């Protein structure tokens, strides 16, 4: 009101002009701000802006322009990143080939280049924005659940993460890290800014606009990263939330389609292809993509991927615990991040040096080339016989070492397993989806090449023999393994969209379902859940999965309670609450945003005898979310009942 | 407890034996039932059953076998239906060709065959199970929302619907109806039975098992119908509910994958193809599927589809109202269903008689052949010049009449528009998705052929000219139009899975998004919403869309209320409730299951002055759902807040 008053008093001369253009819009914060100098010009500009807004609003709501802008901006960021990374990788390769003949110099160029990049990335993020390390998906998930983390959406953070990620990716396939996770985080930051901008332009409740934009942004991140709109939206649905409101469906797809379209059009205009096509376009034979009974082999591949993913997740959880408990690691990771990153990168690079062990694991290939080589529909073992034909194929790296491709793949898989786990400890912005995807492709390729080795002429289909296509197995393995690690099914669609290959949809889906079944069977946390647990971020939906011993409570028994307990309450308040309440369950509300969910329980555990009755404390971390929706803490309880994973810690 | 007592008293002789095999399981209703004769044999069988159950449970929960069985059974039903329909259609074609030369007899064979089939279908469903007419999707939606409609899941209903649907589909492209909707309903019935079976075997709460099975079954219906697992799950998510719990995601995909796999394997074993492949497999050129700027033409197609869908939905709503208000229609549709169906089918068939108007709309083709012809990547206009080459192509039907294919398509579109609307009034089991899908394909084909006509040499892409692929436009049009009519995005995936064609994913998505934007712009109800409104079924999520003038209430203001009003309450109770409550909003709970949602309001509308205060009645139809979850009516309010479409009818 006051602002409006100032506006009226100070701008009498252009009051009429503005009234003519649009009277109903002058409450908007952006446009009602009195700009002091050059009032006449500003009034003209303001009038034009108002007219422009009227024109825009007649077509659709302002937020839709925001969604489109979000998709386009994220895609441009993604394209710029790919472009810079490609340049840096080419520079490394050029340096390496220029030093041909001098193995020592080659070794140093091979190892010091990624080591320096990792050190730069690590110190850069450590010094400018210490929160920018890691994947970012657990943080985005917590934000979407309603925890307010304003410093996670700052502009500084955006630039730090962007530049840090370029350095990480430029370190190449030796460090073997991807870009999906940080990109989801980047697009969330862009989304938060655009959401604020939309709120400024529009007269809308702020919380909703920004909140919706964040949900959409999480979907756009994956879509722009791969040019995979459908898989992107579904991946974000599966990873981010326990239930999905359909009103976010359309904005999500719209923004993701804008992002994917821009990403692919940029690739076309950049001369990467003649038309919009998949990032890793494959050319599988379409007439008879696979023999029906090969489904069984795909199912076996799914089970294998599930088993290997369990092993990988176990190692990952172990190293997360180890880095939190080992004094040396704690010291290194808190004070000497740059040095630690450089050391690990140097170690990894020296192992993958092409004149050393690297020759057996095609370490000269970048991650993109590795994936392309795995997805190749031609059989490597038959290629090795007439290798002279195509010298430019990245898949020939695999046959050049002289040992059988299957042995080469087994060596690659064994080495990359622990190297990948070690790389996860690096304190720099990095994604973990793509490495897992490539690893799965290698696993699938191994099974495919194994099938070729056992039956070189292919499978009998009526009179003729159909050759086995190992590329299909690689595709199924990639989807199955990444699905098993993240406990999601959407990698099926990501894989299909990445390759544009739909003929194998059913076997890929079967393999991914079975891999998921194996991975989820032990009720162990998924990759992102493990990260959330390690970072002590709340993650309601999957808590039940991580700690199945926590009992679930019917909500009806909780809703009727009235005694609330603050999380920060001292022993006295706890005692009073227990004595006041006639119920056996007390909800505990966390009012400090960055909750450390379950330390509270351990504090109470010692005292449980003295109350003389069996009390259940229900930890409810989402006060902020709840305030937004004006529901009270009961709301979140009810909203989350549909996930069947309401966290309630029993002290009985 | 009593049952257990009887069991103990009567079966002392095999008590030990049973205890040895498994003591913890003897509470299960299936196995504890004392079978009177041949006790010894029964005990042995029972022991084996218990062992079998133990073996099964060690791998995974019993419900997963239920999901697998659901997928497989639905796929078998789908295959059997396709098989019978194909036989019946072939019989009709054989009869027609045998009468070649005698136009009068041909006319009668052409018209009476579908008329008889429709009459049979209609009277059969009318006499045996009057609820089995129509699509079934609105009813399934209401059931998933928690309304109990036991007669909609009975075995009689299953058989009536199955046989009726075969007759409807066998009437062919003259009646132009599909199978998706009824198939969703069929799979829900199968799901309910399997859910009950699982509950019998398992010691689990009944409601949950059956409820989850219903959610999964809705997804399986579409998947088994087309062999499209991913699109099926997403379609059911979009159509059925306002928000989706991720815990149904995995079962849904698992069951849908089982269904799709079985459906395709049955097709392979039936000799329909050499391997698992898409139902309408296309062979678009993959090297350069489309020129980047063709995206604009796809966008135009999307807008066109959106506009036409608005027109179609308007006609559909009009005829729904008309059949409810016109005395003649009311009389026909209540007493003479068979006669009405026969008359309409005869009328439609006589119009499509191939020697009459039918020759301009390729009426000899079945719906599958129509879709195949639209999706053909070759240009019809160029085919018409050298038509002598391929005589067996269904697409040649279009060029055989002598007039230009574009005119032919325009005629087809204009005629089918009102014929489709008329066919929607037929009181027989029928789906409305596939006709809309084919109509959209025709619309897309028209745009594609128009582009070919305007630029016969194709689009310039660098030095060479790329010919326009009208099949791609047909695919985009099909997805966009069916998406616009149903207000969903998943037809994108259904289209991709039906054709196995991924190269056009991005243009299809763009077209569908734009078509949806146009179709949703007026806040008009979608196709299924209109059916729900016409049948007076509750459909909370989309009510807001249908009646945007209803104000939305923040939940916080509702939750604190305590005065509840029964839906069946008389004027006295209403008055007492209004006087007791100090609030201005009163929740109204419907305790009779088959609620006629909004008649209540009109009853109250006249009395609104006499209470002296502004009262809002909040209709809450979902008492049954709410009881299940033990949440009370507040639960549903909160659960639905995430959709932003909480129905609250204001009398202010």
Short mmCIF file of N, CA and C in Angstrom, two decimals, chain B residues 169-294:
data_model
loop_
_atom_site.label_atom_id
_atom_site.label_comp_id
_atom_site.label_asym_id
_atom_site.label_seq_id
_atom_site.Cartn_x
_atom_site.Cartn_y
_atom_site.Cartn_z
N UNK B 169 -16.29 -54.76 -32.23
CA UNK B 169 -15.09 -54.61 -33.05
C UNK B 169 -15.27 -55.28 -34.40
N UNK B 170 -16.02 -56.38 -34.42
CA UNK B 170 -16.22 -57.08 -35.68
C UNK B 170 -17.10 -56.28 -36.63
N UNK B 171 -17.84 -55.30 -36.11
CA UNK B 171 -18.62 -54.44 -37.00
C UNK B 171 -17.71 -53.59 -37.87
N UNK B 172 -16.43 -53.51 -37.49
CA UNK B 172 -15.42 -52.95 -38.38
C UNK B 172 -15.40 -51.45 -38.47
N UNK B 173 -14.83 -50.99 -39.57
CA UNK B 173 -14.55 -49.56 -39.69
C UNK B 173 -15.80 -48.76 -40.01
N UNK B 174 -16.93 -49.42 -40.31
CA UNK B 174 -18.14 -48.64 -40.55
C UNK B 174 -18.62 -48.01 -39.25
N UNK B 175 -18.60 -48.81 -38.17
CA UNK B 175 -19.02 -48.29 -36.87
C UNK B 175 -17.88 -47.53 -36.21
N UNK B 176 -16.64 -47.95 -36.51
CA UNK B 176 -15.45 -47.16 -36.16
C UNK B 176 -15.31 -46.99 -34.64
N UNK B 177 -15.30 -48.11 -33.93
CA UNK B 177 -15.08 -48.04 -32.48
C UNK B 177 -13.89 -48.92 -32.11
N UNK B 178 -13.29 -48.63 -30.97
CA UNK B 178 -12.06 -49.31 -30.59
C UNK B 178 -12.20 -50.18 -29.36
N UNK B 179 -11.08 -50.59 -28.80
CA UNK B 179 -11.14 -51.53 -27.69
C UNK B 179 -10.41 -51.08 -26.43
N UNK B 180 -9.81 -49.91 -26.40
CA UNK B 180 -8.97 -49.55 -25.26
C UNK B 180 -9.78 -49.44 -23.96
N UNK B 181 -10.81 -48.60 -23.99
CA UNK B 181 -11.56 -48.35 -22.76
C UNK B 181 -12.12 -49.61 -22.14
N UNK B 182 -12.91 -50.40 -22.91
CA UNK B 182 -13.44 -51.64 -22.32
C UNK B 182 -12.33 -52.56 -21.85
N UNK B 183 -11.18 -52.50 -22.52
CA UNK B 183 -10.12 -53.40 -22.11
C UNK B 183 -9.53 -53.01 -20.78
N UNK B 184 -9.47 -51.73 -20.53
CA UNK B 184 -9.05 -51.27 -19.20
C UNK B 184 -10.03 -51.81 -18.16
N UNK B 185 -11.31 -51.73 -18.49
CA UNK B 185 -12.33 -52.23 -17.58
C UNK B 185 -12.20 -53.75 -17.38
N UNK B 186 -11.99 -54.47 -18.49
CA UNK B 186 -11.82 -55.93 -18.40
C UNK B 186 -10.64 -56.28 -17.50
N UNK B 187 -9.53 -55.58 -17.72
CA UNK B 187 -8.34 -55.93 -16.93
C UNK B 187 -8.56 -55.55 -15.47
N UNK B 188 -9.39 -54.52 -15.21
CA UNK B 188 -9.70 -54.21 -13.82
C UNK B 188 -10.47 -55.35 -13.17
N UNK B 189 -11.39 -55.94 -13.95
CA UNK B 189 -12.16 -57.06 -13.40
C UNK B 189 -11.23 -58.23 -13.09
N UNK B 190 -10.35 -58.55 -14.06
CA UNK B 190 -9.39 -59.63 -13.83
C UNK B 190 -8.55 -59.31 -12.60
N UNK B 191 -8.14 -58.05 -12.51
CA UNK B 191 -7.32 -57.60 -11.39
C UNK B 191 -8.03 -57.78 -10.06
N UNK B 192 -9.33 -57.45 -10.04
CA UNK B 192 -10.08 -57.59 -8.79
C UNK B 192 -10.12 -59.04 -8.36
N UNK B 193 -10.31 -59.95 -9.34
CA UNK B 193 -10.34 -61.37 -8.99
C UNK B 193 -8.99 -61.85 -8.48
N UNK B 194 -7.94 -61.45 -9.18
CA UNK B 194 -6.61 -61.88 -8.74
C UNK B 194 -6.27 -61.28 -7.39
N UNK B 195 -6.72 -60.04 -7.18
CA UNK B 195 -6.48 -59.41 -5.89
C UNK B 195 -7.14 -60.18 -4.76
N UNK B 196 -8.39 -60.61 -5.02
CA UNK B 196 -9.08 -61.41 -4.01
C UNK B 196 -8.36 -62.73 -3.78
N UNK B 197 -7.87 -63.33 -4.87
CA UNK B 197 -7.15 -64.59 -4.76
C UNK B 197 -5.89 -64.41 -3.92
N UNK B 198 -5.16 -63.35 -4.21
CA UNK B 198 -3.94 -63.07 -3.45
C UNK B 198 -4.27 -62.90 -1.98
N UNK B 199 -5.37 -62.21 -1.70
CA UNK B 199 -5.75 -61.99 -0.30
C UNK B 199 -6.08 -63.31 0.36
N UNK B 200 -6.73 -64.21 -0.38
CA UNK B 200 -7.06 -65.53 0.16
C UNK B 200 -5.80 -66.29 0.53
N UNK B 201 -4.82 -66.25 -0.37
CA UNK B 201 -3.59 -67.01 -0.15
C UNK B 201 -2.76 -66.37 0.95
N UNK B 202 -2.75 -65.05 0.90
CA UNK B 202 -1.89 -64.31 1.81
C UNK B 202 -2.66 -63.93 3.05
N UNK B 203 -1.97 -63.64 4.14
CA UNK B 203 -2.64 -63.08 5.31
C UNK B 203 -2.43 -61.58 5.30
N UNK B 204 -3.11 -60.92 4.40
CA UNK B 204 -2.87 -59.49 4.26
C UNK B 204 -4.20 -58.77 4.35
N UNK B 205 -4.14 -57.52 4.67
CA UNK B 205 -5.36 -56.73 4.72
C UNK B 205 -5.97 -56.71 3.33
N UNK B 206 -7.27 -56.99 3.27
CA UNK B 206 -7.88 -57.22 1.96
C UNK B 206 -7.91 -55.96 1.09
N UNK B 207 -8.34 -54.88 1.68
CA UNK B 207 -8.56 -53.65 0.92
C UNK B 207 -7.32 -53.26 0.12
N UNK B 208 -6.19 -53.28 0.80
CA UNK B 208 -4.97 -52.82 0.15
C UNK B 208 -4.62 -53.64 -1.07
N UNK B 209 -4.65 -54.98 -0.89
CA UNK B 209 -4.24 -55.85 -1.98
C UNK B 209 -5.11 -55.62 -3.20
N UNK B 210 -6.44 -55.58 -2.99
CA UNK B 210 -7.34 -55.40 -4.12
C UNK B 210 -7.17 -54.00 -4.71
N UNK B 211 -7.06 -53.00 -3.84
CA UNK B 211 -6.91 -51.62 -4.31
C UNK B 211 -5.68 -51.46 -5.17
N UNK B 212 -4.55 -52.00 -4.70
CA UNK B 212 -3.33 -51.89 -5.49
C UNK B 212 -3.46 -52.62 -6.82
N UNK B 213 -4.10 -53.78 -6.75
CA UNK B 213 -4.27 -54.57 -7.96
C UNK B 213 -5.10 -53.79 -8.98
N UNK B 214 -6.08 -53.03 -8.51
CA UNK B 214 -6.91 -52.26 -9.43
C UNK B 214 -6.09 -51.18 -10.13
N UNK B 215 -5.25 -50.49 -9.35
CA UNK B 215 -4.41 -49.45 -9.94
C UNK B 215 -3.52 -50.05 -11.02
N UNK B 216 -2.92 -51.20 -10.69
CA UNK B 216 -2.03 -51.87 -11.64
C UNK B 216 -2.82 -52.32 -12.87
N UNK B 217 -4.03 -52.85 -12.62
CA UNK B 217 -4.83 -53.40 -13.72
C UNK B 217 -5.18 -52.33 -14.73
N UNK B 218 -5.44 -51.11 -14.25
CA UNK B 218 -5.77 -50.03 -15.18
C UNK B 218 -4.61 -49.77 -16.13
N UNK B 219 -3.39 -49.90 -15.61
CA UNK B 219 -2.21 -49.70 -16.46
C UNK B 219 -2.05 -50.85 -17.45
N UNK B 220 -2.35 -52.06 -16.98
CA UNK B 220 -2.14 -53.24 -17.81
C UNK B 220 -3.09 -53.26 -19.00
N UNK B 221 -4.31 -52.74 -18.80
CA UNK B 221 -5.30 -52.76 -19.86
C UNK B 221 -4.76 -52.17 -21.15
N UNK B 222 -4.25 -50.97 -21.06
CA UNK B 222 -3.74 -50.30 -22.26
C UNK B 222 -2.51 -51.03 -22.80
N UNK B 223 -1.65 -51.46 -21.86
CA UNK B 223 -0.41 -52.11 -22.29
C UNK B 223 -0.69 -53.39 -23.07
N UNK B 224 -1.66 -54.18 -22.60
CA UNK B 224 -1.95 -55.44 -23.27
C UNK B 224 -2.72 -55.22 -24.57
N UNK B 225 -3.43 -54.12 -24.62
CA UNK B 225 -4.23 -53.83 -25.80
C UNK B 225 -3.35 -53.55 -27.00
N UNK B 226 -2.27 -52.85 -26.78
CA UNK B 226 -1.39 -52.41 -27.87
C UNK B 226 -0.01 -53.05 -27.81
N UNK B 227 0.29 -53.78 -26.72
CA UNK B 227 1.67 -54.20 -26.53
C UNK B 227 2.57 -53.02 -26.27
N UNK B 228 2.03 -52.00 -25.56
CA UNK B 228 2.77 -50.77 -25.31
C UNK B 228 2.90 -50.55 -23.81
N UNK B 229 3.92 -51.16 -23.17
CA UNK B 229 3.96 -51.11 -21.70
C UNK B 229 4.14 -49.71 -21.14
N UNK B 230 5.06 -48.94 -21.70
CA UNK B 230 5.39 -47.65 -21.07
C UNK B 230 4.24 -46.67 -21.27
N UNK B 231 3.78 -46.57 -22.51
CA UNK B 231 2.66 -45.68 -22.78
C UNK B 231 1.42 -46.08 -22.00
N UNK B 232 1.22 -47.38 -21.83
CA UNK B 232 0.06 -47.85 -21.09
C UNK B 232 0.06 -47.38 -19.65
N UNK B 233 1.20 -47.55 -18.99
CA UNK B 233 1.29 -47.13 -17.59
C UNK B 233 1.06 -45.62 -17.49
N UNK B 234 1.69 -44.86 -18.37
CA UNK B 234 1.56 -43.41 -18.28
C UNK B 234 0.14 -42.96 -18.61
N UNK B 235 -0.49 -43.61 -19.57
CA UNK B 235 -1.86 -43.24 -19.92
C UNK B 235 -2.77 -43.47 -18.72
N UNK B 236 -2.60 -44.61 -18.07
CA UNK B 236 -3.47 -44.87 -16.93
C UNK B 236 -3.19 -43.88 -15.81
N UNK B 237 -1.92 -43.52 -15.63
CA UNK B 237 -1.60 -42.53 -14.60
C UNK B 237 -2.32 -41.22 -14.90
N UNK B 238 -2.26 -40.81 -16.17
CA UNK B 238 -2.81 -39.50 -16.51
C UNK B 238 -4.33 -39.49 -16.46
N UNK B 239 -4.93 -40.57 -16.95
CA UNK B 239 -6.38 -40.57 -17.05
C UNK B 239 -7.04 -40.88 -15.71
N UNK B 240 -6.41 -41.78 -14.95
CA UNK B 240 -7.11 -42.33 -13.81
C UNK B 240 -7.04 -41.48 -12.56
N UNK B 241 -5.94 -40.81 -12.33
CA UNK B 241 -5.80 -40.22 -11.01
C UNK B 241 -5.24 -38.82 -11.11
N UNK B 242 -5.31 -38.11 -10.02
CA UNK B 242 -4.78 -36.75 -10.00
C UNK B 242 -3.36 -36.74 -9.49
N UNK B 243 -3.02 -37.71 -8.70
CA UNK B 243 -1.62 -37.86 -8.30
C UNK B 243 -1.32 -39.33 -8.20
N UNK B 244 -0.06 -39.65 -8.35
CA UNK B 244 0.31 -41.04 -8.49
C UNK B 244 1.36 -41.38 -7.44
N UNK B 245 1.09 -42.41 -6.64
CA UNK B 245 2.08 -42.83 -5.66
C UNK B 245 3.12 -43.70 -6.34
N UNK B 246 4.38 -43.41 -6.06
CA UNK B 246 5.44 -44.13 -6.76
C UNK B 246 5.48 -45.61 -6.39
N UNK B 247 4.86 -45.98 -5.27
CA UNK B 247 4.90 -47.42 -4.92
C UNK B 247 4.09 -48.25 -5.90
N UNK B 248 3.19 -47.62 -6.70
CA UNK B 248 2.47 -48.36 -7.73
C UNK B 248 3.23 -48.40 -9.04
N UNK B 249 4.32 -47.68 -9.11
CA UNK B 249 5.06 -47.52 -10.35
C UNK B 249 5.67 -48.85 -10.79
N UNK B 250 6.39 -49.47 -9.85
CA UNK B 250 7.08 -50.72 -10.18
C UNK B 250 6.10 -51.85 -10.49
N UNK B 251 5.09 -52.10 -9.62
CA UNK B 251 4.11 -53.14 -9.97
C UNK B 251 3.46 -52.86 -11.32
N UNK B 252 3.13 -51.59 -11.57
CA UNK B 252 2.48 -51.25 -12.83
C UNK B 252 3.34 -51.60 -14.02
N UNK B 253 4.60 -51.20 -13.97
CA UNK B 253 5.49 -51.48 -15.10
C UNK B 253 5.74 -52.97 -15.23
N UNK B 254 5.88 -53.66 -14.08
CA UNK B 254 6.14 -55.09 -14.13
C UNK B 254 4.98 -55.81 -14.81
N UNK B 255 3.78 -55.50 -14.35
CA UNK B 255 2.61 -56.18 -14.90
C UNK B 255 2.42 -55.81 -16.36
N UNK B 256 2.63 -54.53 -16.69
CA UNK B 256 2.48 -54.10 -18.07
C UNK B 256 3.52 -54.76 -18.97
N UNK B 257 4.74 -54.92 -18.44
CA UNK B 257 5.77 -55.58 -19.24
C UNK B 257 5.40 -57.04 -19.48
N UNK B 258 4.90 -57.71 -18.43
CA UNK B 258 4.44 -59.10 -18.60
C UNK B 258 3.36 -59.16 -19.67
N UNK B 259 2.40 -58.23 -19.57
CA UNK B 259 1.30 -58.22 -20.52
C UNK B 259 1.77 -57.98 -21.95
N UNK B 260 2.61 -56.97 -22.12
CA UNK B 260 3.07 -56.63 -23.47
C UNK B 260 3.90 -57.76 -24.06
N UNK B 261 4.74 -58.35 -23.19
CA UNK B 261 5.60 -59.45 -23.66
C UNK B 261 4.74 -60.63 -24.10
N UNK B 262 3.76 -60.98 -23.28
CA UNK B 262 2.88 -62.10 -23.63
C UNK B 262 2.13 -61.79 -24.92
N UNK B 263 1.62 -60.56 -25.02
CA UNK B 263 0.84 -60.18 -26.19
C UNK B 263 1.68 -60.32 -27.47
N UNK B 264 2.92 -59.87 -27.38
CA UNK B 264 3.76 -59.93 -28.58
C UNK B 264 4.25 -61.34 -28.86
N UNK B 265 4.54 -62.10 -27.76
CA UNK B 265 4.97 -63.48 -27.96
C UNK B 265 3.84 -64.30 -28.59
N UNK B 266 2.61 -64.05 -28.14
CA UNK B 266 1.47 -64.76 -28.72
C UNK B 266 1.36 -64.43 -30.20
N UNK B 267 1.62 -63.16 -30.55
CA UNK B 267 1.58 -62.77 -31.96
C UNK B 267 2.65 -63.51 -32.75
N UNK B 268 3.85 -63.66 -32.14
CA UNK B 268 4.93 -64.37 -32.83
C UNK B 268 4.56 -65.83 -33.02
N UNK B 269 4.08 -66.45 -31.93
CA UNK B 269 3.73 -67.87 -32.02
C UNK B 269 2.52 -68.09 -32.91
N UNK B 270 1.68 -67.08 -33.02
CA UNK B 270 0.55 -67.17 -33.94
C UNK B 270 0.96 -66.97 -35.38
N UNK B 271 2.25 -66.74 -35.61
CA UNK B 271 2.74 -66.63 -36.98
C UNK B 271 2.61 -65.23 -37.56
N UNK B 272 2.41 -64.23 -36.67
CA UNK B 272 2.20 -62.87 -37.17
C UNK B 272 3.50 -62.15 -37.46
N UNK B 273 4.59 -62.66 -36.93
CA UNK B 273 5.87 -61.99 -37.16
C UNK B 273 6.98 -62.87 -36.66
N UNK B 274 8.20 -62.54 -37.07
CA UNK B 274 9.31 -63.41 -36.69
C UNK B 274 9.82 -63.12 -35.30
N UNK B 275 9.61 -61.89 -34.84
CA UNK B 275 10.12 -61.53 -33.52
C UNK B 275 9.17 -60.54 -32.88
N UNK B 276 9.46 -60.19 -31.63
CA UNK B 276 8.63 -59.22 -30.93
C UNK B 276 8.78 -57.87 -31.60
N UNK B 277 7.75 -57.40 -32.19
CA UNK B 277 7.87 -56.08 -32.80
C UNK B 277 6.59 -55.30 -32.63
N UNK B 278 6.64 -54.04 -33.01
CA UNK B 278 5.51 -53.15 -32.79
C UNK B 278 4.31 -53.61 -33.60
N UNK B 279 3.13 -53.23 -33.11
CA UNK B 279 1.88 -53.66 -33.73
C UNK B 279 1.75 -53.07 -35.14
N UNK B 280 2.09 -51.83 -35.29
CA UNK B 280 2.01 -51.17 -36.60
C UNK B 280 3.41 -50.77 -36.99
N UNK B 281 4.22 -51.75 -37.32
CA UNK B 281 5.62 -51.45 -37.56
C UNK B 281 5.78 -50.60 -38.80
N UNK B 282 6.49 -49.53 -38.68
CA UNK B 282 6.71 -48.64 -39.82
C UNK B 282 8.17 -48.71 -40.23
N UNK B 283 8.45 -48.23 -41.42
CA UNK B 283 9.85 -48.19 -41.86
C UNK B 283 10.12 -46.80 -42.40
N UNK B 284 10.21 -45.85 -41.50
CA UNK B 284 10.55 -44.48 -41.90
C UNK B 284 12.04 -44.45 -42.26
N UNK B 285 12.42 -43.56 -43.16
CA UNK B 285 13.86 -43.42 -43.42
C UNK B 285 14.54 -42.88 -42.18
N UNK B 286 15.63 -43.54 -41.75
CA UNK B 286 16.27 -43.16 -40.49
C UNK B 286 17.41 -42.18 -40.68
N UNK B 287 17.97 -42.13 -41.88
CA UNK B 287 19.15 -41.29 -42.07
C UNK B 287 18.80 -39.82 -41.81
N UNK B 288 17.72 -39.37 -42.38
CA UNK B 288 17.32 -37.97 -42.20
C UNK B 288 15.81 -37.95 -42.07
N UNK B 289 15.30 -38.28 -40.85
CA UNK B 289 13.84 -38.46 -40.72
C UNK B 289 13.06 -37.20 -41.08
N UNK B 290 13.57 -36.04 -40.73
CA UNK B 290 12.87 -34.81 -41.11
C UNK B 290 13.86 -33.65 -41.07
N UNK B 291 13.53 -32.62 -41.82
CA UNK B 291 14.35 -31.44 -41.88
C UNK B 291 14.03 -30.59 -40.65
N UNK B 292 15.04 -30.01 -39.97
CA UNK B 292 14.77 -29.32 -38.70
C UNK B 292 13.62 -28.31 -38.76
N UNK B 293 13.52 -27.56 -39.88
CA UNK B 293 12.47 -26.54 -39.91
C UNK B 293 11.08 -27.14 -40.08
N UNK B 294 11.00 -28.42 -40.40
CA UNK B 294 9.69 -29.06 -40.45
C UNK B 294 9.00 -29.06 -39.08
#
